[in-house]
Tab-separated table of C-alpha atoms and ligand atoms in Angstrom:
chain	number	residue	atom	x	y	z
O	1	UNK	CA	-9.406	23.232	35.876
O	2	UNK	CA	-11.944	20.641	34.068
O	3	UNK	CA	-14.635	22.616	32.658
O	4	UNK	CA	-16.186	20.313	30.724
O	5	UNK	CA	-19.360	18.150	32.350
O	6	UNK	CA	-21.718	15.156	31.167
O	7	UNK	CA	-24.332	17.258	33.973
O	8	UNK	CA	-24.120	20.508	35.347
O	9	UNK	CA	-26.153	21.022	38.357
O	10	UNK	CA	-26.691	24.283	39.617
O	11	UNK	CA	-27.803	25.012	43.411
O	12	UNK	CA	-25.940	22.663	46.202
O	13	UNK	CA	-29.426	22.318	48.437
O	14	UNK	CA	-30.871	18.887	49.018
O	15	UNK	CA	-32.346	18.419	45.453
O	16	UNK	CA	-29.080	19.562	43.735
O	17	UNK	CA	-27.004	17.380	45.549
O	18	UNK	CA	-29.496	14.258	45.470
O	19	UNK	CA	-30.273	14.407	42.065
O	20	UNK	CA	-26.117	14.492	41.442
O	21	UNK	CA	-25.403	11.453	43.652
O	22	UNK	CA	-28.023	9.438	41.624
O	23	UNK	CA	-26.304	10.679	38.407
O	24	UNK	CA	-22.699	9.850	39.670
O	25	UNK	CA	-23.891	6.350	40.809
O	26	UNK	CA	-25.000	5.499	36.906
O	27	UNK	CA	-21.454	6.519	36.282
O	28	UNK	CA	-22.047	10.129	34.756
O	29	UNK	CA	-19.350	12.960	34.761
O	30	UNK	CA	-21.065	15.956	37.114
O	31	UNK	CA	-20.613	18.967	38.464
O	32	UNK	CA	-22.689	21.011	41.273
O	33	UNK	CA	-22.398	24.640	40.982
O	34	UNK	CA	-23.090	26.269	44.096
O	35	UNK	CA	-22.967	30.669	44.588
O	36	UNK	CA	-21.988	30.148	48.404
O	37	UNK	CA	-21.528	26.851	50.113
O	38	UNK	CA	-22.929	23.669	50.177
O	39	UNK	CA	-26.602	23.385	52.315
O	40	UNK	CA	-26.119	26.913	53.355
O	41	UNK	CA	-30.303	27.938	52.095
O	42	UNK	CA	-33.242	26.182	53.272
O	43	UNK	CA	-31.671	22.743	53.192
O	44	UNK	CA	-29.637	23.579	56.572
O	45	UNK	CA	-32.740	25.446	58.139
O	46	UNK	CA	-35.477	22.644	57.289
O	47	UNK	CA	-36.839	20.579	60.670
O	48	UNK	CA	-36.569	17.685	58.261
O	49	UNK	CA	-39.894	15.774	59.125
O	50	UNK	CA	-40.610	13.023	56.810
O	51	UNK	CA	-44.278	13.982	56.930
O	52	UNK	CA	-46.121	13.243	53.931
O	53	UNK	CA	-49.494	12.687	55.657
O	54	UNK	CA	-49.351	15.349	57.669
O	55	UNK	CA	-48.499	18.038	55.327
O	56	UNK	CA	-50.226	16.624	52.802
O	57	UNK	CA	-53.813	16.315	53.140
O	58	UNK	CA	-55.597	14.789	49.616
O	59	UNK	CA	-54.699	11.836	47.731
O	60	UNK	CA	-53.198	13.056	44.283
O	61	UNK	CA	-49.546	13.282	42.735
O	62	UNK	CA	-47.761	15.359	44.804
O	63	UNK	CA	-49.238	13.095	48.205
O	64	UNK	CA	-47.910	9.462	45.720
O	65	UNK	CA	-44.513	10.834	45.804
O	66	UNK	CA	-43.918	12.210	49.174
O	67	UNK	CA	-45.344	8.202	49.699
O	68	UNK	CA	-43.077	6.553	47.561
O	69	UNK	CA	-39.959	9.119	48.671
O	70	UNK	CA	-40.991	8.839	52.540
O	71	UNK	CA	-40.514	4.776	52.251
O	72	UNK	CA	-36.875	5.039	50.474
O	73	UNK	CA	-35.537	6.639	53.887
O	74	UNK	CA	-34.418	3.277	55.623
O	75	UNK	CA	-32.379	2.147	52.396
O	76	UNK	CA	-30.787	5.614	51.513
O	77	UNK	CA	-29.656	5.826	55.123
O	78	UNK	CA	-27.706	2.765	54.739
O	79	UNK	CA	-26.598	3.645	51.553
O	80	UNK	CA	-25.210	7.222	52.359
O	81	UNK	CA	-23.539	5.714	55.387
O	82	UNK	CA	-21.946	3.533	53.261
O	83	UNK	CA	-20.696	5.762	50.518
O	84	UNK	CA	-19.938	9.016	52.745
O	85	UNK	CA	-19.687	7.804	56.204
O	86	UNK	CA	-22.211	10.618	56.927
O	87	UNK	CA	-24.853	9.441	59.486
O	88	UNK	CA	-28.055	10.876	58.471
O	89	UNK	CA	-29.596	10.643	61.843
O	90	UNK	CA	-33.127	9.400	60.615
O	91	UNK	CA	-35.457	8.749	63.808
O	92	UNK	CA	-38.709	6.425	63.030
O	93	UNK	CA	-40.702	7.245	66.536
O	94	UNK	CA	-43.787	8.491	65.096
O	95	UNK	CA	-45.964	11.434	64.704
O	96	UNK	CA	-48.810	12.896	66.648
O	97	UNK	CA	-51.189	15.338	64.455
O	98	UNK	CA	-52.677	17.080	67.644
O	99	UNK	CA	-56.087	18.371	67.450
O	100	UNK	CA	-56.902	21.417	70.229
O	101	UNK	CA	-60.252	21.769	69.758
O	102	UNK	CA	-63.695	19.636	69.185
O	103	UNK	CA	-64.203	21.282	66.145
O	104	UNK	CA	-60.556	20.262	64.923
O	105	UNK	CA	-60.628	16.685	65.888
O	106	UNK	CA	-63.408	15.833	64.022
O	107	UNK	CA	-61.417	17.505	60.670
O	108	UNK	CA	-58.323	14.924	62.770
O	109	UNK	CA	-60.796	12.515	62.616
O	110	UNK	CA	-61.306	12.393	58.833
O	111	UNK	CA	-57.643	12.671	58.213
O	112	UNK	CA	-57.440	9.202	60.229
O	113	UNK	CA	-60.107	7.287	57.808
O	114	UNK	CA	-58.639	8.542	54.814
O	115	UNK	CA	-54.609	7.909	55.557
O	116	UNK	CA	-55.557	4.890	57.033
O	117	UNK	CA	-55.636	3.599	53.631
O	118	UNK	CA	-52.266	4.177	52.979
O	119	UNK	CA	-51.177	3.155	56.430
O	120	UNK	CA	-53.114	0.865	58.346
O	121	UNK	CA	-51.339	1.864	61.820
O	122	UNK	CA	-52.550	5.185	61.428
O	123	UNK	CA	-55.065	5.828	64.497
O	124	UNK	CA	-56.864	8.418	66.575
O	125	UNK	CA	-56.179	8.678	69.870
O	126	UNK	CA	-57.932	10.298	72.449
O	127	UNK	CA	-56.906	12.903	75.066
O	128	UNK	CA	-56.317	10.061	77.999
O	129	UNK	CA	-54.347	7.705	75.427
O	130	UNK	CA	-52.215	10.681	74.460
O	131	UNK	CA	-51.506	11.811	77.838
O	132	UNK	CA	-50.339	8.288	78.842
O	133	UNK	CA	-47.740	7.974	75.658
O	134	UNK	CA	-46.653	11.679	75.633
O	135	UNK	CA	-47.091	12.836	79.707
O	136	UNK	CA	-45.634	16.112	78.748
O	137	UNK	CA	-48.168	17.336	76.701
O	138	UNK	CA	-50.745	19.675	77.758
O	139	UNK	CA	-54.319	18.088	79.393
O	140	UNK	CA	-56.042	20.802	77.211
O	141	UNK	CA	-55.207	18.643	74.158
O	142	UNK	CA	-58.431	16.696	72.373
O	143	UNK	CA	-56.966	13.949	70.757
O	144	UNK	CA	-54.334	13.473	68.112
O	145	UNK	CA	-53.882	11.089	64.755
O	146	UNK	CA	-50.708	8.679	65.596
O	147	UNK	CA	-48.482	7.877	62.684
O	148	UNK	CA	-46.203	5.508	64.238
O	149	UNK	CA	-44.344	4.878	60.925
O	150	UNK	CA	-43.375	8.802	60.293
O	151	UNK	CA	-39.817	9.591	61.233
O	152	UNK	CA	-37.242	12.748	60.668
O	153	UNK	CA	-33.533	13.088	59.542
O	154	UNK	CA	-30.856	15.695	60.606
O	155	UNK	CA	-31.692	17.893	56.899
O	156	UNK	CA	-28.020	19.158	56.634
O	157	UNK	CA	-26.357	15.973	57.193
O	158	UNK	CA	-28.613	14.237	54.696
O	159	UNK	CA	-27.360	17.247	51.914
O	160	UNK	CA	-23.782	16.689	53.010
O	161	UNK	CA	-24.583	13.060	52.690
O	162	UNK	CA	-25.578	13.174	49.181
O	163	UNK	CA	-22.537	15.314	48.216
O	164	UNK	CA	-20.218	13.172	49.814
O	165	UNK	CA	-21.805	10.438	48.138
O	166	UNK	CA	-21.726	11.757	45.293
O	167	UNK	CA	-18.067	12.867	45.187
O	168	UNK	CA	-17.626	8.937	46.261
O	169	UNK	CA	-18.987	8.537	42.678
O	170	UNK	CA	-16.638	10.893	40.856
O	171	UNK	CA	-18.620	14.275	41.140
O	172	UNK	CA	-16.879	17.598	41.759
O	173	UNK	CA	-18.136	20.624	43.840
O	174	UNK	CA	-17.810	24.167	43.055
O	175	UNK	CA	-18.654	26.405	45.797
O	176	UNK	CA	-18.882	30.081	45.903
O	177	UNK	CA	-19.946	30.149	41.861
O	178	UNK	CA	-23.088	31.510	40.790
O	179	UNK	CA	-24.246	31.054	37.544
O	180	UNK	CA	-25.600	33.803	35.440
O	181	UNK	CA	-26.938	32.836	32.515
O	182	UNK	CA	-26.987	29.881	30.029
O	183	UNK	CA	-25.084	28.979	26.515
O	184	UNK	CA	-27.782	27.741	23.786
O	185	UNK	CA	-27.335	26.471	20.295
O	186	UNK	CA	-29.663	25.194	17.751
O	187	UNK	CA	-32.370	24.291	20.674
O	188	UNK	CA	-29.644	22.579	22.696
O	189	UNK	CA	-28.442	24.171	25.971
O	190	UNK	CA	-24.370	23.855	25.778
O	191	UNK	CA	-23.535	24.982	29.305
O	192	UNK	CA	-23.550	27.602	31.863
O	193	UNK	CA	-21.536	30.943	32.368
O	194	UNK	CA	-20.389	31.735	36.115
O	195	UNK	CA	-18.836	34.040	37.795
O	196	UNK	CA	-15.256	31.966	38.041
O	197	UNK	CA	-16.010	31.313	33.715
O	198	UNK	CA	-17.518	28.955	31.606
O	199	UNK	CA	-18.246	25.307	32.331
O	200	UNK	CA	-19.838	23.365	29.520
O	201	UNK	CA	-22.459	20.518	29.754
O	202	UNK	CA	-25.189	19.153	27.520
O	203	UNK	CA	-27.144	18.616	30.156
O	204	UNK	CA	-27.811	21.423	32.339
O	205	UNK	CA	-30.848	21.110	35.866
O	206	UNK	CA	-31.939	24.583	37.752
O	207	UNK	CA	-31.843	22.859	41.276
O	208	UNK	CA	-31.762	27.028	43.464
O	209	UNK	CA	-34.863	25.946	45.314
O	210	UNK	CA	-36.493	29.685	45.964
O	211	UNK	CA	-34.168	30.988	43.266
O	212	UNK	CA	-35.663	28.926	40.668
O	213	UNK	CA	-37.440	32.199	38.824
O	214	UNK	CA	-34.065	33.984	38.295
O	215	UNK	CA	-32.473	31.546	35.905
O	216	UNK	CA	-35.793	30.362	34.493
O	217	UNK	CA	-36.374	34.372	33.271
O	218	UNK	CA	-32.673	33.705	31.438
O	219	UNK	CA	-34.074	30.802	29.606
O	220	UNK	CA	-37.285	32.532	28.812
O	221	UNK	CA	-39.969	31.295	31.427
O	222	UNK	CA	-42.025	33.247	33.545
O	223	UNK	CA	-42.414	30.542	35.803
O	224	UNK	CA	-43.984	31.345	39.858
O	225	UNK	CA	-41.365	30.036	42.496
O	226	UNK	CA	-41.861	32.626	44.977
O	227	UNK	CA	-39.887	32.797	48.855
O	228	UNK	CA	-41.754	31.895	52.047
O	229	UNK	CA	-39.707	32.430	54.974
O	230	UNK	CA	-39.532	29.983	57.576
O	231	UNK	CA	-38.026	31.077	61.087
O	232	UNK	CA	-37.281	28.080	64.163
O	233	UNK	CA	-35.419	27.657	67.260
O	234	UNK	CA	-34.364	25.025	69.453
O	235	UNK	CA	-34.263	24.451	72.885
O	236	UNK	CA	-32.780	21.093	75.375
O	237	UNK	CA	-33.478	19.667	77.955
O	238	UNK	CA	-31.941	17.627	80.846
O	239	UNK	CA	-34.271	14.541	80.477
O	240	UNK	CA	-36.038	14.376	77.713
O	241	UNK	CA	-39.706	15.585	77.335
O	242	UNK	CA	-41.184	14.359	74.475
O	243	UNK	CA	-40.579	11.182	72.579
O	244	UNK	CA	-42.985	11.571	69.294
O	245	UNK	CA	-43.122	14.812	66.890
O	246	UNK	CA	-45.733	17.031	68.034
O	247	UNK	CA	-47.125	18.569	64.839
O	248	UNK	CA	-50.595	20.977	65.331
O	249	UNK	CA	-51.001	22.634	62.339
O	250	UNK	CA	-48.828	24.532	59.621
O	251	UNK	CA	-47.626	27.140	61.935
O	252	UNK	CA	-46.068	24.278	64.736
O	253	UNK	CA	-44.406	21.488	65.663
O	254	UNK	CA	-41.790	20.098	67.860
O	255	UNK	CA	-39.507	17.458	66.584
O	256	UNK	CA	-36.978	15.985	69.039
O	257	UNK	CA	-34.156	15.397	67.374
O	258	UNK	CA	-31.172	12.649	68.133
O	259	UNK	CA	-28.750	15.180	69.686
O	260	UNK	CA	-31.167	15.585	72.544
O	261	UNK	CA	-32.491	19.344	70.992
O	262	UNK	CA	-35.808	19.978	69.699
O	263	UNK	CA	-36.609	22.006	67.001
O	264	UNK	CA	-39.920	23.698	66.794
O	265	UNK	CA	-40.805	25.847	63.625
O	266	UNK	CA	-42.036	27.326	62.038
O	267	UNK	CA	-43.532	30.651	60.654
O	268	UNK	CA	-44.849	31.383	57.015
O	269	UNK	CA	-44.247	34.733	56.059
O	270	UNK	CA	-44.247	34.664	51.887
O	271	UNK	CA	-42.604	37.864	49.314
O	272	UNK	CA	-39.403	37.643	51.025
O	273	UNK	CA	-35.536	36.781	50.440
O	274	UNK	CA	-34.976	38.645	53.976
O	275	UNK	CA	-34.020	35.512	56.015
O	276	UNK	CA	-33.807	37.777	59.294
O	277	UNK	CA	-34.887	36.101	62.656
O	278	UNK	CA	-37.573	38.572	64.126
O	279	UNK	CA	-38.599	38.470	67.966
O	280	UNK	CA	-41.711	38.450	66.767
O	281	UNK	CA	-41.503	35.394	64.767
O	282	UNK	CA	-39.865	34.016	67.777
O	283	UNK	CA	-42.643	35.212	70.349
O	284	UNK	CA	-45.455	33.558	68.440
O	285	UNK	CA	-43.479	30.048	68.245
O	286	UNK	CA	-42.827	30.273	71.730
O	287	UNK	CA	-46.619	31.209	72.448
O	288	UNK	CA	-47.819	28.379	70.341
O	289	UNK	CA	-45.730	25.648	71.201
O	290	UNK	CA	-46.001	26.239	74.643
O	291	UNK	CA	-50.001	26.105	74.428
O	292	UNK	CA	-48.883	22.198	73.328
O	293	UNK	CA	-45.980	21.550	75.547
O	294	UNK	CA	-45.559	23.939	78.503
O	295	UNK	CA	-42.496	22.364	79.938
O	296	UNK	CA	-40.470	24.097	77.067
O	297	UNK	CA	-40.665	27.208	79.220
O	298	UNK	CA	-38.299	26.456	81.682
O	299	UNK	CA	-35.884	24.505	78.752
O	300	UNK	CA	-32.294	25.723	77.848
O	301	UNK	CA	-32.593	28.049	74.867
O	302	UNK	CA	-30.246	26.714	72.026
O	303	UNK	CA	-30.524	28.701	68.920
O	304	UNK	CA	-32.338	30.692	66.281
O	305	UNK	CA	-32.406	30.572	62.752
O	306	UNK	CA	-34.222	30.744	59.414
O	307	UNK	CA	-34.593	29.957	55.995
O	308	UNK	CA	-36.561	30.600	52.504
O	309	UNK	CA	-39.095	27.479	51.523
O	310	UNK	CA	-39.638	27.750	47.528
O	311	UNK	CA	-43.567	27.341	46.549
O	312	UNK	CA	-44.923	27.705	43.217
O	313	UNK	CA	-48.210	28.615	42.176
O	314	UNK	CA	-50.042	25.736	42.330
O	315	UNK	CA	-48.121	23.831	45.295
O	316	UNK	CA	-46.491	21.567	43.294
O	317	UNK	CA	-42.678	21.356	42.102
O	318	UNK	CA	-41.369	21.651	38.811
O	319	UNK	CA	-39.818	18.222	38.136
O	320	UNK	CA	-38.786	18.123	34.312
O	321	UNK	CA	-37.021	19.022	30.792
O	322	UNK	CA	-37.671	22.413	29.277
O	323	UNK	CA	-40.161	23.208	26.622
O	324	UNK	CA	-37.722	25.037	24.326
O	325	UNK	CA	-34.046	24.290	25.345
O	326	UNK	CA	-33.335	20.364	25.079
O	327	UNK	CA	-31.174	19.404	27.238
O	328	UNK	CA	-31.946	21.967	30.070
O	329	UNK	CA	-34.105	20.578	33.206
O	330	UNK	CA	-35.547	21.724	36.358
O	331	UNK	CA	-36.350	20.598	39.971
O	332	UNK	CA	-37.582	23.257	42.248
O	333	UNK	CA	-40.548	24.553	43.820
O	334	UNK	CA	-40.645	21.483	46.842
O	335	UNK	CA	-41.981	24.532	48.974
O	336	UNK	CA	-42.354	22.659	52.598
O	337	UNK	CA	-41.205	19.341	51.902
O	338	UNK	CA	-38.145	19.091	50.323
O	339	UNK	CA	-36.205	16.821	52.463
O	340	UNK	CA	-38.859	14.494	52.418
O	341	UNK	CA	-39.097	14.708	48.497
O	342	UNK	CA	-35.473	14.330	47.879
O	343	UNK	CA	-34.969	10.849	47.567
O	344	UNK	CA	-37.551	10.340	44.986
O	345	UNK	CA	-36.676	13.652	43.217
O	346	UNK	CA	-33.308	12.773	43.070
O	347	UNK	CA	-34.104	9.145	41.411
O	348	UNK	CA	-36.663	10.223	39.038
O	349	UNK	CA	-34.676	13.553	37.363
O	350	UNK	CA	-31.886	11.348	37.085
O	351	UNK	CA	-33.123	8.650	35.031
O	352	UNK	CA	-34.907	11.001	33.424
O	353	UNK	CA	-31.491	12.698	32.385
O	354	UNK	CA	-30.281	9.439	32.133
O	355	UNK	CA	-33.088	8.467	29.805
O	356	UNK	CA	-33.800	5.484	32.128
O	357	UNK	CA	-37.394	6.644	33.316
O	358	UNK	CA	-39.613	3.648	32.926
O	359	UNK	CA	-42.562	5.598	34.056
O	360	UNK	CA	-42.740	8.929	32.685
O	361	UNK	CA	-46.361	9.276	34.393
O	362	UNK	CA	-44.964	9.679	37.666
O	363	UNK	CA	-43.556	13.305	36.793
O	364	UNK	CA	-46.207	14.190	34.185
O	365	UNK	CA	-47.873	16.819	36.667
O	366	UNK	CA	-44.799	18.223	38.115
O	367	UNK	CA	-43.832	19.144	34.412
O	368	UNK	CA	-43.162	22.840	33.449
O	369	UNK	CA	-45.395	23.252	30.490
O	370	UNK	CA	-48.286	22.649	32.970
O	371	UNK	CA	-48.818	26.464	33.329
O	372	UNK	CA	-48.943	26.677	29.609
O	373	UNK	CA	-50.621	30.325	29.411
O	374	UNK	CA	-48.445	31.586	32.173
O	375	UNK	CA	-44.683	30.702	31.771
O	376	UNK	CA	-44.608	32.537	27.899
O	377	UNK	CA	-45.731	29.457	25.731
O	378	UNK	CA	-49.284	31.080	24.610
O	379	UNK	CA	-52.253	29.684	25.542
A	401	FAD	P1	-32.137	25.123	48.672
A	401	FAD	O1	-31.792	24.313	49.859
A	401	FAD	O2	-32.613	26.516	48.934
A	401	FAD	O3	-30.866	25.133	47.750
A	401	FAD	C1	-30.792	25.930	46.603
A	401	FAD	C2	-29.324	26.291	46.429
A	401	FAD	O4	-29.145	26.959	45.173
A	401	FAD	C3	-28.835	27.269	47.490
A	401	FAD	O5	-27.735	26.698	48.160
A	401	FAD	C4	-28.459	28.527	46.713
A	401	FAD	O6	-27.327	29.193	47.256
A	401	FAD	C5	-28.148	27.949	45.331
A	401	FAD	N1	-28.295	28.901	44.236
A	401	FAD	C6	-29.330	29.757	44.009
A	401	FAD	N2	-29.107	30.458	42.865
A	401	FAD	C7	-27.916	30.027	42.361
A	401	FAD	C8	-27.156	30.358	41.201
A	401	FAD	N3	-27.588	31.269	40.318
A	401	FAD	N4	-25.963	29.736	41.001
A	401	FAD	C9	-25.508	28.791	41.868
A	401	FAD	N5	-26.207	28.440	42.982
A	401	FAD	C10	-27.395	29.039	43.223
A	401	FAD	N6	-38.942	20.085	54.208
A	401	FAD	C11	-39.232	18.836	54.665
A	401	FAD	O7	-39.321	17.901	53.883
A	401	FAD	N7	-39.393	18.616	56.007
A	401	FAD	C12	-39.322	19.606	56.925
A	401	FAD	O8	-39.482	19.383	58.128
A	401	FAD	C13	-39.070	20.918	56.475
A	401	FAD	N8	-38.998	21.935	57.358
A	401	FAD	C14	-38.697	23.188	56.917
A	401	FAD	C15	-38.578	24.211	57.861
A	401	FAD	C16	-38.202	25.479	57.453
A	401	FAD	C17	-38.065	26.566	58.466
A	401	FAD	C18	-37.934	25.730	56.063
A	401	FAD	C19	-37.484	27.081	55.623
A	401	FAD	C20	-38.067	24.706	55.135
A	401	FAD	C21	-38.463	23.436	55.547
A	401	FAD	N9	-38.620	22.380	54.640
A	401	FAD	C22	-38.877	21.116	55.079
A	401	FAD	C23	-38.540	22.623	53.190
A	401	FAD	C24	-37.154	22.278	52.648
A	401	FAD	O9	-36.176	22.867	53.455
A	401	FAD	C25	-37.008	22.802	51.202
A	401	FAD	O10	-38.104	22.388	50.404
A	401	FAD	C26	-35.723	22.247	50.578
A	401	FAD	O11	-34.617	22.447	51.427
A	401	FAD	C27	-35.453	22.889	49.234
A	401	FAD	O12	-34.226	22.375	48.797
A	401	FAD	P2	-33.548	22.885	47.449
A	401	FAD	O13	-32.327	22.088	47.255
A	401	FAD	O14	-34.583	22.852	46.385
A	401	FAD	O15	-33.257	24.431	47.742
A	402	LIG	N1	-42.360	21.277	56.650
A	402	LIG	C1	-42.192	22.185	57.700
A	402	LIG	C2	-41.986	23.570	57.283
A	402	LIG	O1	-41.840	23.846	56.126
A	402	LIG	O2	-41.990	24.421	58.138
């Protein structure tokens, strides 16, 4: 067995497997290590929205990329097609940011002046205009901001996608290997050890999403990725009922997906690895989404499930090299919007690696020596 790389990544989620397609594609040697199977964490549980302006609120870094990321999704589509055969499913109809109340719409309202200067088509539409594009949705709503130009994907085809893609491009895949703990030398990380054994790469990224803390501890950071549990379910109809996402606030949305289901999510419940569907959970989805949609009552229940988002302290990911080991990256910490960030994530920590980034502003906040006083680098 080969067990020497040009790249080790470890973690097979979205960012893992993006970030080693890029790498393959500039014709580098790389491996994924992943401790159970491929997509099998919060990249298989995601809704995958592409929603940068709803999620994301205030112009600054974090709002550029999900930009910049959320406008490479007609190309990579194409371009995973064409290396894996995998059909990502992306759907372009839109977006509705739904405001219930007066007092939210005018909030709504804001969000419409300000994103319209990203997105001219952005607009605010009021409760009769709604009604006539979306009949099913509930008279009791204000008003909503329509972002015709937002769009989803099917989030485990898009990770399968990228590793297919990537294995087009030479990579290799090593499921159910976790790895422990790193080799150093001189400053210089020199590879991993696993539980199947050694592999060795000069060139090592920590892509475990929520998991990010574990192996960062190993190489002497203290950084904050910390678990927030997501549960969903799904539902289908005969006919469809909805056309558009229907997004309200952090705590729901409904996003019909190509397969005729739709997926509403999602809860928040933060400290916790325990990935356990609660009726609870359930009950307050199905409470909150029915408030928006009431038809989804009487749908055909589909299935359940739930995953583990990975924030950091300050919201942001950590996108970059190491302060002490050379040759030892991370990118973790995309908390709710990973599929949408994986395009760009993907790009940028591979030239990086590559040492191809033109722009090395464009990562300068997501870097790990941000938290200076905090991860063990004094003050
Ligand atoms: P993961 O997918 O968690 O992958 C990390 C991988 O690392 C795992 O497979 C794990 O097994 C592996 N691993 C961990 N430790 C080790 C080790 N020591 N050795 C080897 N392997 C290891 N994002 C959006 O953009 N749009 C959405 O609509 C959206 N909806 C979401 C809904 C829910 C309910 C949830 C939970 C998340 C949602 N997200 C969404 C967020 C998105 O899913 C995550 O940000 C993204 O999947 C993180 O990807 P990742 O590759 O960083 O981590
Ligand atoms: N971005 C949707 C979620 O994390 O639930």
């Amino acid at each position: 067995m080969e067990n020497s790389f040009d790249v080790a990544i470890i973690g097979g989620g979205i960012n893992g497997t993006s970030i080693a397609y890029q790498l393959s594609k500039m014709g580098r040697k790389v491996i994924i290590i992943e401790k159970d199977q491929l997509a099998c964490q919060a990249s298989s549980a995601a809704a995958g929205m592409l929603a940068a302006q709803a999620e994301i609120e205030q112009d600054g870094p974090l709002f550029q990329l999900a930009l910049k990321s959320q406008a490479m999704f007609p190309a990579i589509t194409s371009e995973l097609y064409e290396y894996s055969g995998i059909d990502i499913e992306y759907v372009n109809k839109g977006m509705f940011k739904i405001a219930e109340t007066e007092a939210i719409a005018n909030e709504v309202k804001m969000q419409v002046a300000f994103q319209r200067k990203w997105d001219p088509a952005i607009k605010w539409l009021d409760a009769k205009e709604l009604q006539e594009m979306e009949p099913s949705l509930s008279p009791n709503v204000v008003g909503a901001m329509y972002l015709p130009n937002d769009g989803h994907v099917q989030p485990t085809k898009l990770t399968e996608a990228f590793a297919k893609a990537a294995v087009y491009f030479g990579a290799e895949i090593r499921e159910n290997t976790e790895v422990l703990s790193f080799i150093f030398e001189n400053g210089q990380v020199k590879g991993v050890k696993t539980t199947q054994g050694i592999i060795h790469s000069e060139q090592v990224v920590i892509a475990t999403g929520a998991w990010a803390a574990k192996l960062m501890r190993e190489s002497g950071l203290d950084i904050s990725v910390y678990p927030v549990k997501g549960e969903c379910f799904s539902i289908k109809t005969d006919k469809p009922i909805i056309n558009t996402t229907i997004f309200s606030d952090k705590r729901c949305y409904l996003v019909p997906k190509r397969n005729g289901e739709i997926y509403i999510g999602a809860t928040m419940v933060e400290h916790t690895f325990d990935n356990k569907v609660t009726p609870e959970g359930i009950a307050t989805l199905i409470e909150r989404a029915s408030q928006l949609v009431p038809e989804i009552k009487e749908a055909a229940w589909e299935r359940v499930w739930s995953g583990i988002r990975p924030q950091t302290a300050d919201g942001l990911p950590y996108l970059g090299e190491h302060p002490h080991w050379k040759g030892l990256f991370v990118a973790s910490g995309h908390f709710r919007n990973g599929i949408l960030l994986s395009p760009i994530t993907g790009k940028l920590v591979a030239d990086l690696l590559a040492g191809r980034l033109l722009d090395e502003s464009l990562l300068s906040a997501f870097q790990l020596e941000r938290h200076k006083e905090t991860i063990g680098l004094g003050g």
